[in-house]
Amino acid sequence: MLLSSHMPDLASFEVLLAIAKTGSLGAAAREVGLTQQAVSARLASMEAQTGVQLAVRTARGSQLTPGGLVVAEWAARLLDVAHHVDTGLASLRTQRRQQTKVAASQTIAEQLMPRWLVSLQAAATRLGVTAPNVILTATNSEHAIAAVRDGSVELGFIESPGVPRGLRSRVVGHDELVVIVPPDHKWARMSRALGAAELAQTSLVTREHGSGTRDSLTAALCQAVGEEVQQPSPALELSSSAAVRAAVLAGAGPA
């Protein structure tokens, strides 16, 4: 339900209650931190907006009219509710500052976030402050980016090779991708370096689509052997680096 144009704002109601309390425009001005001229103008504007005479000026100060007394009673109840809302909003802001929602790619969540969270707690203890409660969601880089975009998390950590458009980002570390194979794989006995072309033509155990690790590998191979490279279908697609390592140890192939 929309309010009519005759409804004053909360600041005007505060001025009216200050006049009712002090009985003087000058004293009311001191009460609300305005000049007497500003209070007089606010009262006149409020009377014009409502269409109701709210106060009369006398030799002994300013007194509310019968209509002004009724409006002041309503205003007191309205401002009481407004103060409750204001306090509640402040509480929600405090809770938000004390709690941070984070989405991190699987590898970062598994390998780096535990150490980072311990460091965060230690730093807060040294400074004598309370560290925020971090609610961590482990996902892949694509989903972490989407979570930041839709506002379901405040912060995301990804491993994608490119910078997401429309989001602020900062590089916080660098990783190196290495090839791993089962102990009995032919590559384990190679005396020469494995070439990018041979790697690109091999069916690998990989992470799932949307993984920053997989996207980084694809980008590196395209840069090394050309955009036209056609990689074979993966031997397996798995949702975490730990699962990839386990599959390689089980003999599923290189990764």
PDB file of C-alpha atoms in Angstrom, residues 6 97 108 117 120 143 156 218:
ATOM      1  CA  HIS A   6       0.414  14.130   2.602  1.00  0.00           C
ATOM      2  CA  ARG A  97      30.132  -8.295   9.498  1.00  0.00           C
ATOM      3  CA  ILE A 108      41.512 -24.427  -2.969  1.00  0.00           C
ATOM      4  CA  LEU A 117      41.269 -20.002   8.060  1.00  0.00           C
ATOM      5  CA  LEU A 120      42.800 -15.692   9.933  1.00  0.00           C
ATOM      6  CA  HIS A 143      29.894 -22.174  -9.715  1.00  0.00           C
ATOM      7  CA  GLY A 156      34.986 -16.456  -4.155  1.00  0.00           C
ATOM      8  CA  THR A 218      42.855 -26.682 -21.818  1.00  0.00           C
TER       9      THR A 218
END
